[in-house]
Coordinates of C-alpha atoms in Angstrom, one line a residue:
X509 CA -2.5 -5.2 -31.4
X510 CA -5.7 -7.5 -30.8
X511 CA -3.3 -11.0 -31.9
X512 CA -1.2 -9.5 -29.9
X513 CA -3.3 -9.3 -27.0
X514 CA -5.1 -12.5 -27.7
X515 CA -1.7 -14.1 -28.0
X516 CA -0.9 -12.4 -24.4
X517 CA -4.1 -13.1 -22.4
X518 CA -3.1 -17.1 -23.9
X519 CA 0.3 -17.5 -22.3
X520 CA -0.8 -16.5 -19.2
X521 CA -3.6 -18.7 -19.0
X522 CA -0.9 -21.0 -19.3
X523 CA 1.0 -20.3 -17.2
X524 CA -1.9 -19.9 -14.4
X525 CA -3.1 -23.4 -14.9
X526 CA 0.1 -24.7 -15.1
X527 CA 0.9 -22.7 -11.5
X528 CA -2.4 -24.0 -9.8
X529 CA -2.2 -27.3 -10.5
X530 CA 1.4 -27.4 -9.0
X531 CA 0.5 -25.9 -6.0
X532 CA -2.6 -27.9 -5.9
X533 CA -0.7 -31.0 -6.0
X534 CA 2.8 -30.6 -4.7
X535 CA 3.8 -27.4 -2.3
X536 CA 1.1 -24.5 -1.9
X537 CA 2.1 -20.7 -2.4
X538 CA 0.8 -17.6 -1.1
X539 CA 1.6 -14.2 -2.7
X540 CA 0.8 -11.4 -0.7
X541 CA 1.0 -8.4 -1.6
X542 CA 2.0 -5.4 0.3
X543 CA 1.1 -1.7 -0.1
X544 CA 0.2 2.1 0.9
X545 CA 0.6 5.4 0.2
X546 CA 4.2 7.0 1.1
X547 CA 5.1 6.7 5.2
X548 CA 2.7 4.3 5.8
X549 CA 5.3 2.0 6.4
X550 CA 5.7 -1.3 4.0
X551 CA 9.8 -1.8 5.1
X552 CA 9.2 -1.8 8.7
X553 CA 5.7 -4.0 8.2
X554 CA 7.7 -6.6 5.9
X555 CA 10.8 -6.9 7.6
X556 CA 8.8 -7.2 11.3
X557 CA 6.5 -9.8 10.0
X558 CA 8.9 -11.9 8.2
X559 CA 11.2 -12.1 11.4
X560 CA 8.2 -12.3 13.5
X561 CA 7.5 -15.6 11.4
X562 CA 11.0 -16.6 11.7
X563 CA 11.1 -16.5 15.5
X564 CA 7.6 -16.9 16.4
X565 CA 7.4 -16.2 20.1
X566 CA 5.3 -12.7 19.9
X567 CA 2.9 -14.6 17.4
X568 CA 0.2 -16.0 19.6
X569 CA -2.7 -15.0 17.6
X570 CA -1.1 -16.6 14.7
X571 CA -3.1 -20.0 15.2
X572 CA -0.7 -22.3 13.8
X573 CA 2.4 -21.0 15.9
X574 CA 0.0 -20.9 18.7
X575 CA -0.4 -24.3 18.5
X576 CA 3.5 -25.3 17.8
X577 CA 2.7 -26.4 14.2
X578 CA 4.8 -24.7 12.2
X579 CA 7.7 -26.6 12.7
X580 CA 10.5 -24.6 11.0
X581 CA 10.7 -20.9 8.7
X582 CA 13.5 -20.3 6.2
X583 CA 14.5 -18.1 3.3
X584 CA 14.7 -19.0 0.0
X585 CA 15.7 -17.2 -3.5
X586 CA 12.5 -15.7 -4.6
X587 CA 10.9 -17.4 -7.7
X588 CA 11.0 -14.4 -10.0
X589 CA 14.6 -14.2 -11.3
X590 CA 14.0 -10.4 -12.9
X591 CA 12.1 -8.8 -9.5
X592 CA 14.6 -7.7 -6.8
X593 CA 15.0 -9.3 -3.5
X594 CA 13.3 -7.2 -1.1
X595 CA 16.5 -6.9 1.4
X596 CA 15.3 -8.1 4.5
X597 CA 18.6 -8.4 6.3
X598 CA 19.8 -4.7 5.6
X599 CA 16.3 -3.4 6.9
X600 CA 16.4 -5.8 10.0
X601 CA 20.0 -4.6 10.9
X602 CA 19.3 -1.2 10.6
X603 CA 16.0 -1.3 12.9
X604 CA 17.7 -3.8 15.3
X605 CA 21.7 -2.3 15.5
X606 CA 22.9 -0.5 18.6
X607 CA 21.8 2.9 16.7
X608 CA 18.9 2.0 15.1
X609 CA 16.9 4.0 12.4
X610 CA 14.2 3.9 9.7
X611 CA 15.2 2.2 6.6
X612 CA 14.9 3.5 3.4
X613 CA 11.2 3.9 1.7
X614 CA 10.0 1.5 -1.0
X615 CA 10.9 2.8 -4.6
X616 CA 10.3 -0.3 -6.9
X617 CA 9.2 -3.8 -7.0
X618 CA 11.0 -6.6 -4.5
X619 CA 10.4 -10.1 -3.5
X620 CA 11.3 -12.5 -1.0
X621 CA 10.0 -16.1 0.1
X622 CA 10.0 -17.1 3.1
X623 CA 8.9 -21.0 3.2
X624 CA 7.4 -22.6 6.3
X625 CA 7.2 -26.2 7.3
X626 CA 4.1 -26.7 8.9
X627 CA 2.0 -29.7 10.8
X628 CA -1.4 -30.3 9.7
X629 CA -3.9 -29.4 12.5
X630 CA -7.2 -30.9 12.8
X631 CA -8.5 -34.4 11.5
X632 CA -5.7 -34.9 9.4
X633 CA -3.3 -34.4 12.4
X634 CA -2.1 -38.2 12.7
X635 CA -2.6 -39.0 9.0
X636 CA -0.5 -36.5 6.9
X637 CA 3.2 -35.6 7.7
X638 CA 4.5 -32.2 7.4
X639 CA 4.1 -30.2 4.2
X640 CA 5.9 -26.9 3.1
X641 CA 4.0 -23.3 2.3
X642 CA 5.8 -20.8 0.6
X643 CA 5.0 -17.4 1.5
X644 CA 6.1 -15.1 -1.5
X645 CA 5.6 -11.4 -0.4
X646 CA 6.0 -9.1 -3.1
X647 CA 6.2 -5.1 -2.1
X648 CA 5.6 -2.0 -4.6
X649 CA 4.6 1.3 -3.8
X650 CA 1.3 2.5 -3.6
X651 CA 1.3 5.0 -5.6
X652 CA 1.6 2.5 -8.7
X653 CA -1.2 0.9 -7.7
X654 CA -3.1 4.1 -7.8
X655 CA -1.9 4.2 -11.4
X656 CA -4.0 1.1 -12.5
X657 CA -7.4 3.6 -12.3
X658 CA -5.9 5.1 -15.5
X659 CA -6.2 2.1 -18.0
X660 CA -10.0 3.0 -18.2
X661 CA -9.5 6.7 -19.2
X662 CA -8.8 8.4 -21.6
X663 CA -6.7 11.8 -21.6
X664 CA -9.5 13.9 -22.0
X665 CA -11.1 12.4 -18.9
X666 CA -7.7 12.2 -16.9
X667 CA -6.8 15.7 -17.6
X668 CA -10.6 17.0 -16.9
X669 CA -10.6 15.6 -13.4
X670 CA -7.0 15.9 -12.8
X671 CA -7.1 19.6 -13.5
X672 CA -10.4 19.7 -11.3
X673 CA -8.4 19.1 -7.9
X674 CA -5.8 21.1 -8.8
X675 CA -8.2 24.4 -9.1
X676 CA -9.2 24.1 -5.6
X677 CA -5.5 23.1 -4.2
X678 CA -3.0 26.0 -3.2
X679 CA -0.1 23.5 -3.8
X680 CA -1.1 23.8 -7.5
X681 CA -1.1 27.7 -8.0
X682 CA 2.5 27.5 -10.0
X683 CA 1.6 24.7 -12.3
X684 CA -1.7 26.6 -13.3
X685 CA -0.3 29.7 -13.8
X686 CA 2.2 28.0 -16.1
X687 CA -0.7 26.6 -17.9
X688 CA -3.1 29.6 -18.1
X689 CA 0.0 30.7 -20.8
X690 CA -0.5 27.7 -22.8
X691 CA -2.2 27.0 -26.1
X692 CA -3.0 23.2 -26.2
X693 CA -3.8 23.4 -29.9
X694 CA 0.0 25.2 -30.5
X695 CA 2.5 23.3 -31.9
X696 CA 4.7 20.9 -30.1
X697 CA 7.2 22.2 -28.7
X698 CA 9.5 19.6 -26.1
X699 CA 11.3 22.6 -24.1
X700 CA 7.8 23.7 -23.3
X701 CA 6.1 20.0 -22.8
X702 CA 9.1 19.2 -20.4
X703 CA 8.3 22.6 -18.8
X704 CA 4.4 21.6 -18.3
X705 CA 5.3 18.1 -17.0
X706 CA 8.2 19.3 -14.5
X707 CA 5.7 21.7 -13.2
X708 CA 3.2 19.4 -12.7
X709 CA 5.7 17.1 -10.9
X710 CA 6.4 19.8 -8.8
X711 CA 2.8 19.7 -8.1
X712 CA 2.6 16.5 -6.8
X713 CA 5.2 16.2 -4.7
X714 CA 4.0 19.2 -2.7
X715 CA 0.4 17.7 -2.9
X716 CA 2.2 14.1 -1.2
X717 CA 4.3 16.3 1.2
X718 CA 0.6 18.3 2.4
X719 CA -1.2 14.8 2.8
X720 CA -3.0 13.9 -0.3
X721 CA -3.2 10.7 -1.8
X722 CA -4.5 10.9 -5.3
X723 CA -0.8 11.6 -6.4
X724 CA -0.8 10.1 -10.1
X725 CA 0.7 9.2 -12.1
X726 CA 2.7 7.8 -9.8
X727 CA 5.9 7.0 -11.6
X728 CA 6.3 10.7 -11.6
X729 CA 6.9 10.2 -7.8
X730 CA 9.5 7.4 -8.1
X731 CA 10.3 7.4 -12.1
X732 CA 13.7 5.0 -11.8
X733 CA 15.4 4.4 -14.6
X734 CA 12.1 6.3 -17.0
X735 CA 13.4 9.8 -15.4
X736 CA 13.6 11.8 -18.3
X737 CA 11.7 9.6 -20.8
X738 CA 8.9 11.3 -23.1
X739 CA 6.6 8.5 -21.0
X740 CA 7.3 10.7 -18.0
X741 CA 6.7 14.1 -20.1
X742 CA 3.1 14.6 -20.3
X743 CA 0.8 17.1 -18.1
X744 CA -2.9 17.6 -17.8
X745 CA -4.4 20.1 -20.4
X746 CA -7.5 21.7 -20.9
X747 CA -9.8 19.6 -23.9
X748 CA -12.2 21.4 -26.0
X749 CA -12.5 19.1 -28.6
X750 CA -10.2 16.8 -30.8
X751 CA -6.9 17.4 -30.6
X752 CA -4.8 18.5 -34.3
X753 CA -2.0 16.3 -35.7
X754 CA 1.3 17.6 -34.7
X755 CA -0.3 20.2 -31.7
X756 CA 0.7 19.7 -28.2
X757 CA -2.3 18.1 -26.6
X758 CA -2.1 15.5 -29.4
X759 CA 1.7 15.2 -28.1
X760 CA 0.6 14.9 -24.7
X761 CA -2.1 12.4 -25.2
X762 CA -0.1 10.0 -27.0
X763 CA 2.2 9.9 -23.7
X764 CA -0.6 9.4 -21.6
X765 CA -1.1 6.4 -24.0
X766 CA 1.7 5.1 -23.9
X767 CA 2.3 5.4 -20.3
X768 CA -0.5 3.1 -19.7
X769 CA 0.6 0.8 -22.2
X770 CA 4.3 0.6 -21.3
X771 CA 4.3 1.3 -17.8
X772 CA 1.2 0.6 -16.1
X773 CA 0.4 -2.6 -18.4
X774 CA 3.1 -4.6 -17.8
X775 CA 3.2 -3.7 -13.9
X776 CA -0.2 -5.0 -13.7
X777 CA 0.4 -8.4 -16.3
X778 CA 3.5 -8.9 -14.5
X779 CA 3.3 -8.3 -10.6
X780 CA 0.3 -7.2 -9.5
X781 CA -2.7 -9.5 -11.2
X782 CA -0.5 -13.4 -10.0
X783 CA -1.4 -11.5 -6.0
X784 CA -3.5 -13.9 -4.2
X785 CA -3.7 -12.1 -0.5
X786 CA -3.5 -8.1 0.2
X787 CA -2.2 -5.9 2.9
X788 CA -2.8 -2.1 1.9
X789 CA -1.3 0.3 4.9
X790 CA -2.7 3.4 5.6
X791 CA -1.5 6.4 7.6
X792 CA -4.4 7.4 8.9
X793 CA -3.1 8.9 11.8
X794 CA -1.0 11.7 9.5
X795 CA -4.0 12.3 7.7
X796 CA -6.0 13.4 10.3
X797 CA -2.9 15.4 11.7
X798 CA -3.1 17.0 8.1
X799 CA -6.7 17.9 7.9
X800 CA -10.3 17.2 7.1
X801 CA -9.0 17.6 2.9
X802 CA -6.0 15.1 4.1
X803 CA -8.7 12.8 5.3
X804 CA -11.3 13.0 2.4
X805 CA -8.4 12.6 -0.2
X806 CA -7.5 9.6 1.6
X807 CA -11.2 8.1 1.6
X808 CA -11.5 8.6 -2.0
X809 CA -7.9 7.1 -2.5
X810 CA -8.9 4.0 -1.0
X811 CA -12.1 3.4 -3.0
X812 CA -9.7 4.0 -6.0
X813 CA -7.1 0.9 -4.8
X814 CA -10.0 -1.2 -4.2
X815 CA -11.1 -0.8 -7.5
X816 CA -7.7 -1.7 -9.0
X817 CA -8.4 -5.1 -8.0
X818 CA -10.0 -7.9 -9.0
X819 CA -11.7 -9.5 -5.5
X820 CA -13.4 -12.7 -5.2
X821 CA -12.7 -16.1 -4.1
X822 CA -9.8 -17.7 -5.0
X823 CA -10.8 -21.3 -4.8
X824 CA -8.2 -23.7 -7.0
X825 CA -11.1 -24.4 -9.6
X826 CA -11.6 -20.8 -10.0
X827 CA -8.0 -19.9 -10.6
X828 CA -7.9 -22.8 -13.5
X829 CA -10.7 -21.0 -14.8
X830 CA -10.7 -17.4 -14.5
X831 CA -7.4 -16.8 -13.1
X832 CA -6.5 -15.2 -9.7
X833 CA -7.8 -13.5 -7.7
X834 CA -7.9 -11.4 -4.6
X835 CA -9.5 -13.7 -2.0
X836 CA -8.3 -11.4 1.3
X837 CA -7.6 -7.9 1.4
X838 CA -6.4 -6.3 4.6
X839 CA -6.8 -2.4 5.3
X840 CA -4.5 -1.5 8.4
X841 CA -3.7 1.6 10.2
X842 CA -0.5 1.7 10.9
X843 CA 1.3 3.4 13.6
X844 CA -1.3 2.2 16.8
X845 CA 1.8 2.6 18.8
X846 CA 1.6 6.1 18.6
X847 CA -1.5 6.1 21.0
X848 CA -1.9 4.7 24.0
X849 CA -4.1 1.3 23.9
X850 CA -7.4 3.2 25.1
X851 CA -7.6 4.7 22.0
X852 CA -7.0 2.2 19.5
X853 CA -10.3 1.0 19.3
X854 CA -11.1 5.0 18.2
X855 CA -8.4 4.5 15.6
X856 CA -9.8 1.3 14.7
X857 CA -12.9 2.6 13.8
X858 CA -12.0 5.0 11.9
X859 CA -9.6 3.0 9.5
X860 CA -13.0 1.2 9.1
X861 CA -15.2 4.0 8.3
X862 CA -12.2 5.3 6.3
X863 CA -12.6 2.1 3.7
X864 CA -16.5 1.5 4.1
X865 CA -16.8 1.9 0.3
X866 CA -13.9 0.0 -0.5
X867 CA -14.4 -3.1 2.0
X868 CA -18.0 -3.2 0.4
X869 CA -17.5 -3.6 -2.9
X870 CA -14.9 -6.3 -2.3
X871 CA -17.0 -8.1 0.1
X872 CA -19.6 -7.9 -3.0
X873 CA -17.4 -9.3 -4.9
X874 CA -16.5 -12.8 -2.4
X875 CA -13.6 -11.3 -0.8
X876 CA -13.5 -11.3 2.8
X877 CA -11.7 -8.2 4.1
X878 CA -10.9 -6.3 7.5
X879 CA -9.7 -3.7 9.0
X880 CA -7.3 -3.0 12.0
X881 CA -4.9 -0.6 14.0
X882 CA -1.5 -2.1 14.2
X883 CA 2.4 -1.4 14.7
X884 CA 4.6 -3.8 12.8
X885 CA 7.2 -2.0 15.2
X886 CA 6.3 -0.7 18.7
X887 CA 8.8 2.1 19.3
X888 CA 6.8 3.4 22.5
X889 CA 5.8 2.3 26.0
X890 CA 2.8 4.2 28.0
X891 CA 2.3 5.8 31.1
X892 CA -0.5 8.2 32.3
X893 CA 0.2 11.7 33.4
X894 CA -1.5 14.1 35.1
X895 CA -2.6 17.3 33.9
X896 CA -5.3 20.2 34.8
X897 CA -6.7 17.6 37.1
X898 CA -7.3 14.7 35.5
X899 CA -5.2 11.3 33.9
X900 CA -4.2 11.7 30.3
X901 CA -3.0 8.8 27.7
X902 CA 0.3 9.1 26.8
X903 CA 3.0 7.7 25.1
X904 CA 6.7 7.8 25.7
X905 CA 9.7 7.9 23.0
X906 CA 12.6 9.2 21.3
X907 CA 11.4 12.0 18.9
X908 CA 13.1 11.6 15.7
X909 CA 13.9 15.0 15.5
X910 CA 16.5 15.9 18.1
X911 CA 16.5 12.3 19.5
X912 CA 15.2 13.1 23.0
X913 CA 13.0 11.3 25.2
X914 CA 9.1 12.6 25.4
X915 CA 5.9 11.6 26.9
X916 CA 2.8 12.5 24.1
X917 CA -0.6 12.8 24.3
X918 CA -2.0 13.6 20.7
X919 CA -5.2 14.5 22.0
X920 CA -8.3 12.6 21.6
X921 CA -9.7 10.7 18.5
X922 CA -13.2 10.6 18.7
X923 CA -15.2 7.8 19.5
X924 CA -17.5 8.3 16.5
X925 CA -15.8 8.4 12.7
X926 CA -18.5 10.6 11.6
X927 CA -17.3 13.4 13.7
X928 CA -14.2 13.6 11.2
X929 CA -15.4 12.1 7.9
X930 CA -18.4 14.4 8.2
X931 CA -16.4 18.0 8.2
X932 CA -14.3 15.9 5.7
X933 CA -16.8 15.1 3.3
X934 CA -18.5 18.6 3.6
X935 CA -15.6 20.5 2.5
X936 CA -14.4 22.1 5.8
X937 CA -10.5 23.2 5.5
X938 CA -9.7 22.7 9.5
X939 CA -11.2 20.4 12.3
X940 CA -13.6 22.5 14.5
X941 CA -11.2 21.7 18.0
X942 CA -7.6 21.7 18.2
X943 CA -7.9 18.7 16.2
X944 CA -5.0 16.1 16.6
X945 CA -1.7 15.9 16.8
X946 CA 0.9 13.9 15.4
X947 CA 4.9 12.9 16.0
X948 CA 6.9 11.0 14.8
X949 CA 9.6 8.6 17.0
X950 CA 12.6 6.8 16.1
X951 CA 12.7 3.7 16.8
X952 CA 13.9 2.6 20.5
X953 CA 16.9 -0.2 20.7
X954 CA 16.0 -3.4 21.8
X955 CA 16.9 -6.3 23.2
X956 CA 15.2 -9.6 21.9
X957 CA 14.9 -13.0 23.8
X958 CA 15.8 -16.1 21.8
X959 CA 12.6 -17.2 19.8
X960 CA 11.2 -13.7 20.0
X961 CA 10.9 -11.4 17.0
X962 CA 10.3 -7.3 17.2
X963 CA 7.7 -6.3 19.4
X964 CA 4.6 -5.2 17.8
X965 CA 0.8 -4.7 18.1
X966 CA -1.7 -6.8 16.8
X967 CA 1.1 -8.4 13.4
X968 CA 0.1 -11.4 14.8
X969 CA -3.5 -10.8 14.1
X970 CA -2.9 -9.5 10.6
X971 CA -0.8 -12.6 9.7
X972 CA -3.7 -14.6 11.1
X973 CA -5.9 -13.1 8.6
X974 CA -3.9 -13.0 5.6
X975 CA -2.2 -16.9 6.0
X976 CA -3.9 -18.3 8.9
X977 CA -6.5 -20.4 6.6
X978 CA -3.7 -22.0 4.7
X979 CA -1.5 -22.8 7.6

């Protein structure tokens, strides 16, 4: 297994310096990754950006477009023959078509490159010709990134903290009465250890469907073609002590093992560690909507991505060196369109206070990071209505369930984070007010102009900060 490893860690250094000095040299690339935690909206984010780069004309905080550099945008066949194409023209036609709808949610890996031929700005304006950047933008869930916190643990520690948050969780009252019947030190049995691990999978998808984040493993979630494998049949135990040869926990810890090995490993060798820029979304409107717990999970969750990578600057010497890493790293709150404007910079806030910890540690680290409220789609317009006497923020939409028009006021975020991450981090089960309120809209049908892509807020500002430098 060390050779092995050796031999591994080898290959790809390899391959990395063989990567960098190409794109030193000859045409650059960018991979940027793109994730969050389920509904927080990858599809609509990648499919808006990528025809927002296509047909540039809501892009003006995008310097280069800005400026009329970027001369032409096209699609290519994605470099990595064995990673799906992330189908961009499916999700565009079905958020674009004359009934349009919310595309499907991402389940696995995809790719797609989208190249751009760009002018040089600056001093090198009149003395270099065009050159080409390909943008490669991979998408995978987040809850697999959530998964690379497990290749430091071991079982014991897994199951100890796992087990932890389940005691003080409602959603997990089946799973440990199951267990409270279970003798860990038994012998294997597979109709019981597939009991234990459907029950615990039960667990988390009620545990997603309330608002929590710390959903792993997370190829319990979205298992693919490993539904059914012994990889996927493990549950947290109690652990007193060693475990005995041929006893369940020693069953169960030899999944966990394994899962990490042959499922998390390669996920990270193969996708996740060649990422050079990082956009992770975050719903943190529906937390809130869900509750001080909602939002604590959520705070905690994002410390956890951030720790799954490995920030710093990604300078072309460094890469030959050390190999990537992640140079940018972009926390955004999706869904700004569900407020009116006066309260973004409320929601803005909070996405920053919401990844304090996580921003800090990568700014440690070299990586520049930041934080915004965005909509990769805008689905709502805003008026103001009147109501007990005074003007009150709303937005207007179709409500996705029923499909009827409605004007919305969620109520008021408040202007200081602390008021929420406070009652969050001290435990409290319900917001002190009426709290806030959130719906969800379908999106509206449009009509684009020539040279214009979706409307949005603020994707041109995020594609600024993620590609702008390299433009």
């Amino acid at each position: 297994m060390v050779i092995s490893s050796i031999a591994e860690r080898l290959v790809r250094g390899v391959e990395t310096v063989s990567d960098t000095v190409s794109e030193a040299l000859f045409e650059p690339v960018i991979r940027l990754g793109v994730t969050g935690l389920a509904r927080s909206g990858k599809t609509v984010f990648i499919t808006s950006l990528v025809a927002n780069l296509l047909d540039r004309g809501r892009m003006p905080g995008l310097v280069a477009a800005q400026e009329g550099r970027i001369e032409a945008a096209f699609l290519q066949p994605q470099p990595d023959d064995t990673v799906p194409r992330f189908d961009y023209e499916a999700h565009l036609a079905v958020l674009t078509g004359p009934a349009p709808h919310w595309p499907d949610s991402t389940r696995a890996v995809s790719e797609l490159r989208l190249s751009l031929r760009v002018r040089p700005g600056g001093l090198l304006a009149g003395l270099q010709g065009p050159r080409t950047v390909h943008l490669d933008i991979v998408d995978y869930p987040g809850e697999w990134l959530l998964d690379l916190g497990l290749m430091d643990k071991s079982y014991a520690e897994w199951a100890a903290e796992t087990l932890a948050r389940l005691r003080a969780r409602p959603e997990a009252a089946e799973y440990l009465a199951a267990l409270s019947g279970t003798d860990p030190d038994a012998r294997h049995d597979e109709p019981q250890a597939q009991a234990l691990a459907r029950g615990f999978t039960a667990y988390l998808e009620t545990a997603r469907a309330a608002g929590y984040s710390d959903c792993t493993p997370g190829r319990f979630l979205l298992p693919g073609d490993l539904a059914g494998s012994p990889v996927l049949t493990f549950a947290p135990l109690p652990v007193s002590g060693p475990s005995r040869r041929g006893s369940l926990l020693r069953e169960m810890e030899r999944r966990f093992e394994a899962y990490k090995s042959q499922v998390v490993r390669p996920f990270f060798r193969d996708h996740f560690a060649r990422i050079d820029r990082q956009v992770v979304l975050v719903d943190a409107l529906g937390a809130i909507h869900k509750g001080p717990q909602a939002v604590e999970d959520m705070r905690h969750a994002m410390a956890d991505i951030l720790g799954a990578f490995r920030p710093g600057r990604n300078a072309w010497l460094n890469r030959l060196l050390l190999g990537r890493r992640v140079d940018r790293i972009l926390f955004a709150a999706t869904k700004a369109d569900h407020l009116h404007h006066l309260q973004h910079p409320a929601l803005t806030a909070i996405i920053e206070a919401l990844t304090r910890e996580a921003r800090d540690r990568a700014q440690f680290a070299g990586a520049r990071t930041e934080a915004l409220a965005l909509a990769a789609l805008r689905v709502t317009t805003e008026e103001m209505r009147a109501h007990q006497g005074r003007e009150l923020p709303c937005v207007r939409g179709t409500l996705l369930e029923g499909g009827r028009q409605a004007a919305f006021y969620p109520g008021a975020l408040p202007q200081d984070p602390g008021q929420l991450l406070g009652p969050a981090r001290g435990g409290a089960t319900a917001w002190l007010n009426d709290g806030f309120q959130a719906m969800t809209f379908a999106p509206a049908p449009m009509q684009l102009k020539p040279g214009d892509g979706p409307p949005h807020i603020r994707l041109d500002r995020a594609a600024q900060f993620l590609i702008g430098d390299r433009l």
